[in-house]
Coordinates of N, CA, C and O in Angstrom, one line a residue:
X834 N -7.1 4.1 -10.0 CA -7.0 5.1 -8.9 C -5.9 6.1 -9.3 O -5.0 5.7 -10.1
X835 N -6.1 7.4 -8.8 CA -5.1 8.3 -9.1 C -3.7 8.3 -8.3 O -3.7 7.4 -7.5
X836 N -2.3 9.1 -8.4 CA -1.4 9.0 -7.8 C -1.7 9.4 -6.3 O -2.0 10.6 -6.1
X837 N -1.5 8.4 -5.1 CA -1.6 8.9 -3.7 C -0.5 9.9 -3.3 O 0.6 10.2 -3.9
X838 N -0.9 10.2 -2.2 CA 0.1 10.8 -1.1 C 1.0 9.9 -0.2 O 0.9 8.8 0.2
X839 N 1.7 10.6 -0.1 CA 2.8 8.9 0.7 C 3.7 10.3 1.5 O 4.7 11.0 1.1
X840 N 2.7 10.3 3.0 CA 3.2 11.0 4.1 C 4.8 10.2 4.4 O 5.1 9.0 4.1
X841 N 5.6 11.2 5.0 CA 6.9 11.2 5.5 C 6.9 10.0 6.4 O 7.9 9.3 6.3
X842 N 6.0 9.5 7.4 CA 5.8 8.2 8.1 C 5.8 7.1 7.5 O 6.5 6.2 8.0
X843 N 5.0 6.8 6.2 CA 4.8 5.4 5.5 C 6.3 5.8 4.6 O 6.8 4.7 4.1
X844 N 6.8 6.8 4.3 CA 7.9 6.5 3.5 C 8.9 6.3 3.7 O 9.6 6.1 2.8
X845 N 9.6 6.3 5.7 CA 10.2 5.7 6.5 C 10.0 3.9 6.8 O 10.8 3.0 6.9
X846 N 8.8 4.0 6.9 CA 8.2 2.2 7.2 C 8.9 1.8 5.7 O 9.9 1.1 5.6
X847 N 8.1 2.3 4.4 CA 8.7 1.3 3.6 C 10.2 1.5 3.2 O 10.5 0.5 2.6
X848 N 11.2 2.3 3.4 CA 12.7 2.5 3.5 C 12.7 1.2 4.5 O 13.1 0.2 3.9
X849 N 12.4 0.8 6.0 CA 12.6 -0.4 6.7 C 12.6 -1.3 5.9 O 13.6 -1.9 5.5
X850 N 11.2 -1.7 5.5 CA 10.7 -3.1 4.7 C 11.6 -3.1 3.2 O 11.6 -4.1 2.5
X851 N 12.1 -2.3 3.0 CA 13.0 -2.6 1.1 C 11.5 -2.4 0.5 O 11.1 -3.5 0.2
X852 N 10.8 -1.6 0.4 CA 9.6 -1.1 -0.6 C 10.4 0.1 -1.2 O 11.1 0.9 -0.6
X853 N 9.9 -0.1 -2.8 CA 10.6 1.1 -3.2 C 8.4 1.8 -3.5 O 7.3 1.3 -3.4
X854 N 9.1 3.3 -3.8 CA 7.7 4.3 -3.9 C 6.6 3.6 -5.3 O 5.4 3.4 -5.4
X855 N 8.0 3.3 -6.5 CA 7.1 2.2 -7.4 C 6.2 1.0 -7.2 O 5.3 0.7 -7.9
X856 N 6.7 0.1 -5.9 CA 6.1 -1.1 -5.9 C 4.9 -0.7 -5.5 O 3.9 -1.1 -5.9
X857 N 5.1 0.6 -4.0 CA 3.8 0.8 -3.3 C 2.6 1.3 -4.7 O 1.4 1.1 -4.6
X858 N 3.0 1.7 -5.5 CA 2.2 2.5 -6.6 C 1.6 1.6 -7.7 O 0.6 2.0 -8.4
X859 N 2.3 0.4 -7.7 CA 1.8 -0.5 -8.4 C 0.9 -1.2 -7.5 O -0.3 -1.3 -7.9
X860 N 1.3 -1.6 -6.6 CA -0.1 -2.2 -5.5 C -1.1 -1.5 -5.9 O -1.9 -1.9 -6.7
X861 N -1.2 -0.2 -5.1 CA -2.2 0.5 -5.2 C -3.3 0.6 -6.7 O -4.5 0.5 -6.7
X862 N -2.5 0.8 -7.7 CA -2.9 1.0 -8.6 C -3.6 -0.5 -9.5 O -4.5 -0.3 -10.3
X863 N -3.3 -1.5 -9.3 CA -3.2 -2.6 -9.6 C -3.5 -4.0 -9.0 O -3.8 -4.9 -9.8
X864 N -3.3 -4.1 -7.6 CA -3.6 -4.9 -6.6 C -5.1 -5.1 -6.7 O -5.9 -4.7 -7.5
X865 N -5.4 -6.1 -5.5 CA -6.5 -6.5 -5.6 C -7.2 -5.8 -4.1 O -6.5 -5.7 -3.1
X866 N -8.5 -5.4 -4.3 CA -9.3 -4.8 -2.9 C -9.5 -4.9 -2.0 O -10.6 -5.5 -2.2
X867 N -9.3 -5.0 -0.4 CA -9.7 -5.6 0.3 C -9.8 -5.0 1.6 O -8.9 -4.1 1.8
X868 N -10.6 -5.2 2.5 CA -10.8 -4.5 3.6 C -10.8 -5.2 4.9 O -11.6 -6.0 5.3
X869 N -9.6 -4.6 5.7 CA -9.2 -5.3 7.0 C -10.5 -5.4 8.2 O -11.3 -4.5 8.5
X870 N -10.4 -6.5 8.5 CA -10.8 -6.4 10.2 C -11.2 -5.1 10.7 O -12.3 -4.7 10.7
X871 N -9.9 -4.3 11.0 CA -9.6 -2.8 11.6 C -10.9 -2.3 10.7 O -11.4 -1.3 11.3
X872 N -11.4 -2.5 9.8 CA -12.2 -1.6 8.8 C -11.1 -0.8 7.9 O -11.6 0.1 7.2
X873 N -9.6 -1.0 7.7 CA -9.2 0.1 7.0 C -9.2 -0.6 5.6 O -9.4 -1.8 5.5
X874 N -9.0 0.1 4.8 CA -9.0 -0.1 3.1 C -7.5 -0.5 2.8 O -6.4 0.0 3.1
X875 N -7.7 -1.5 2.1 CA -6.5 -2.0 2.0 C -6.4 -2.6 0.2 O -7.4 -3.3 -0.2
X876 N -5.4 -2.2 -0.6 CA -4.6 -3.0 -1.5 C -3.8 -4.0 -1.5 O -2.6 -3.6 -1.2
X877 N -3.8 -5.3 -1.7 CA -2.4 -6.4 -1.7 C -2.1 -6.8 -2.8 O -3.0 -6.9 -3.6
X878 N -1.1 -7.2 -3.3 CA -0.9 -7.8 -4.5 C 0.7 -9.0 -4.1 O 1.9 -9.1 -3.7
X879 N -0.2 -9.5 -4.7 CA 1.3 -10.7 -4.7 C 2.3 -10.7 -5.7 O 2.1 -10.3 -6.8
X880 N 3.8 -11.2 -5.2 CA 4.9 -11.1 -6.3 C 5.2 -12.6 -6.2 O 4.5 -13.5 -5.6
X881 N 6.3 -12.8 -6.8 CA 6.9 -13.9 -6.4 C 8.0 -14.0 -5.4 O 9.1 -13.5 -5.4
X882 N 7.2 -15.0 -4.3 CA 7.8 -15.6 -3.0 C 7.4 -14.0 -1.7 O 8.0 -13.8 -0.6
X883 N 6.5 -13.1 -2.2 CA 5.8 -12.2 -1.4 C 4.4 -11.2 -1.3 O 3.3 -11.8 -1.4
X884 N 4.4 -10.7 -1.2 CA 3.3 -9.8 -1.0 C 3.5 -8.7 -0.2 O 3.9 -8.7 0.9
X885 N 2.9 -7.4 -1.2 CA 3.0 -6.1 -0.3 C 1.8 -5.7 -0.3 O 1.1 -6.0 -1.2
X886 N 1.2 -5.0 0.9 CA 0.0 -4.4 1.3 C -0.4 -3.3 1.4 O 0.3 -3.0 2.5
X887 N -0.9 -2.2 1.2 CA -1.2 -0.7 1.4 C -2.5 -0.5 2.0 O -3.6 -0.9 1.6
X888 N -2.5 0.2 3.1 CA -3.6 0.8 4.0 C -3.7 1.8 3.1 O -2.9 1.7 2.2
X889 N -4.7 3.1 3.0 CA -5.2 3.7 2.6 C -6.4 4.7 3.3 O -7.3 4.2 4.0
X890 N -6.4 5.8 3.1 CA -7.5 6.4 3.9 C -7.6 7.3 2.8 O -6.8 6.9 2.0
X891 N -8.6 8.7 2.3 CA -9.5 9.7 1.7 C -9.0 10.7 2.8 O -9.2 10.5 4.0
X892 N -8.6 11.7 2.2 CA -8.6 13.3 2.7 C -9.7 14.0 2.6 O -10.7 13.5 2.1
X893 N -9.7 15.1 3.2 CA -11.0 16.2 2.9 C -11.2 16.5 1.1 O -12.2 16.7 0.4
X894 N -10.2 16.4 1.0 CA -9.9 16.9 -0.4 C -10.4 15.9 -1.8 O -10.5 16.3 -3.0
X895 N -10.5 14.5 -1.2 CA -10.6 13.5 -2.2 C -9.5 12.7 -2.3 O -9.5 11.6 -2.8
X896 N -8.2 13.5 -1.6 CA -7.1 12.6 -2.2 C -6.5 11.6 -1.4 O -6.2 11.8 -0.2
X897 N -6.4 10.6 -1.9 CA -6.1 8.9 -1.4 C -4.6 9.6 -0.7 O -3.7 10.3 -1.1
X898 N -4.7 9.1 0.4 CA -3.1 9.1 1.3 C -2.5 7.4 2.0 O -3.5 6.8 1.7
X899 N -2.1 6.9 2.3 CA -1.0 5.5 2.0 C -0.8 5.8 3.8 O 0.1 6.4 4.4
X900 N -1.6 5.1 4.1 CA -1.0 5.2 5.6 C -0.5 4.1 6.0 O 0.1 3.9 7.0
X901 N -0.6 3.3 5.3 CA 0.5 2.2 5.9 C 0.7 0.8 4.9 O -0.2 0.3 4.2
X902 N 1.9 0.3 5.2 CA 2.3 -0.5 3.9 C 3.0 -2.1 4.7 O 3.5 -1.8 5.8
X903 N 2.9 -3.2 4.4 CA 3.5 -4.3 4.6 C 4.2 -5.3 3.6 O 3.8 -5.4 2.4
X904 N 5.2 -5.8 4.0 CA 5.4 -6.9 3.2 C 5.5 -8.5 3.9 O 6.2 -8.6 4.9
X905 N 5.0 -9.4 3.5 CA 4.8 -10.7 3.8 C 5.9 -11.6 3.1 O 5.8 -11.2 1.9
X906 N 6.4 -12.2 3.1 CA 6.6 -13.6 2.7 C 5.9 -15.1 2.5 O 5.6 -15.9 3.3
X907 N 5.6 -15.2 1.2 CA 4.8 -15.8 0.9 C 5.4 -17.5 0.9 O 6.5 -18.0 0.8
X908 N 4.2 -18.3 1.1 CA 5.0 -19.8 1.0 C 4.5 -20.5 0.0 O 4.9 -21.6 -0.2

C-alpha cells in the first residue's frame, strides 16, 4: 500500500495511546487484513506483549486516509 493520510484527529488519538506515526505505517503497510463487524477496513499487526490496529477508509482521490488506530495488550 502507498503512504496514507493521517488526519489531525487520528494523530491526536495516537499521541493518547504512545503510537508513534512509524508504527501506524508499519501496520498499515505490513500488517495483516481484516475487516470489522462495523464493515470498516482494518490493518493489525502484532508486537511483542501487543497489538496495534488501523481503520482505514479511500478518498475521492484514491488516497487511503487512517481514521482510526488502537492498541491492545496482548496475553
Amino acid at each position: 500500500m502507498s503512504s496514507p493520510f493521517i488526519p489531525p484527529k487520528t494523530i491526536n488519538k495516537m499521541a493518547v495511546l504512545g503510537i508513534s506515526e512509524s508504527h501506524v505505517l508499519d501496520v498499515f503497510n505490513r500488517g495483516e487484513q481484516i475487516v470489522l463487524s462495523s464493515g470498516m477496513k482494518a490493518v493489525v499487526k502484532k508486537y511483542v506483549g501487543y497489538e496495534i490496529g488501523v481503520g482505514y477508509t479511500q478518498n475521492e482521490k484514491g488516497q487511503y486516509v487512517i481514521t482510526a488506530v488502537w492498541k491492545r495488550e496482548r496475553r
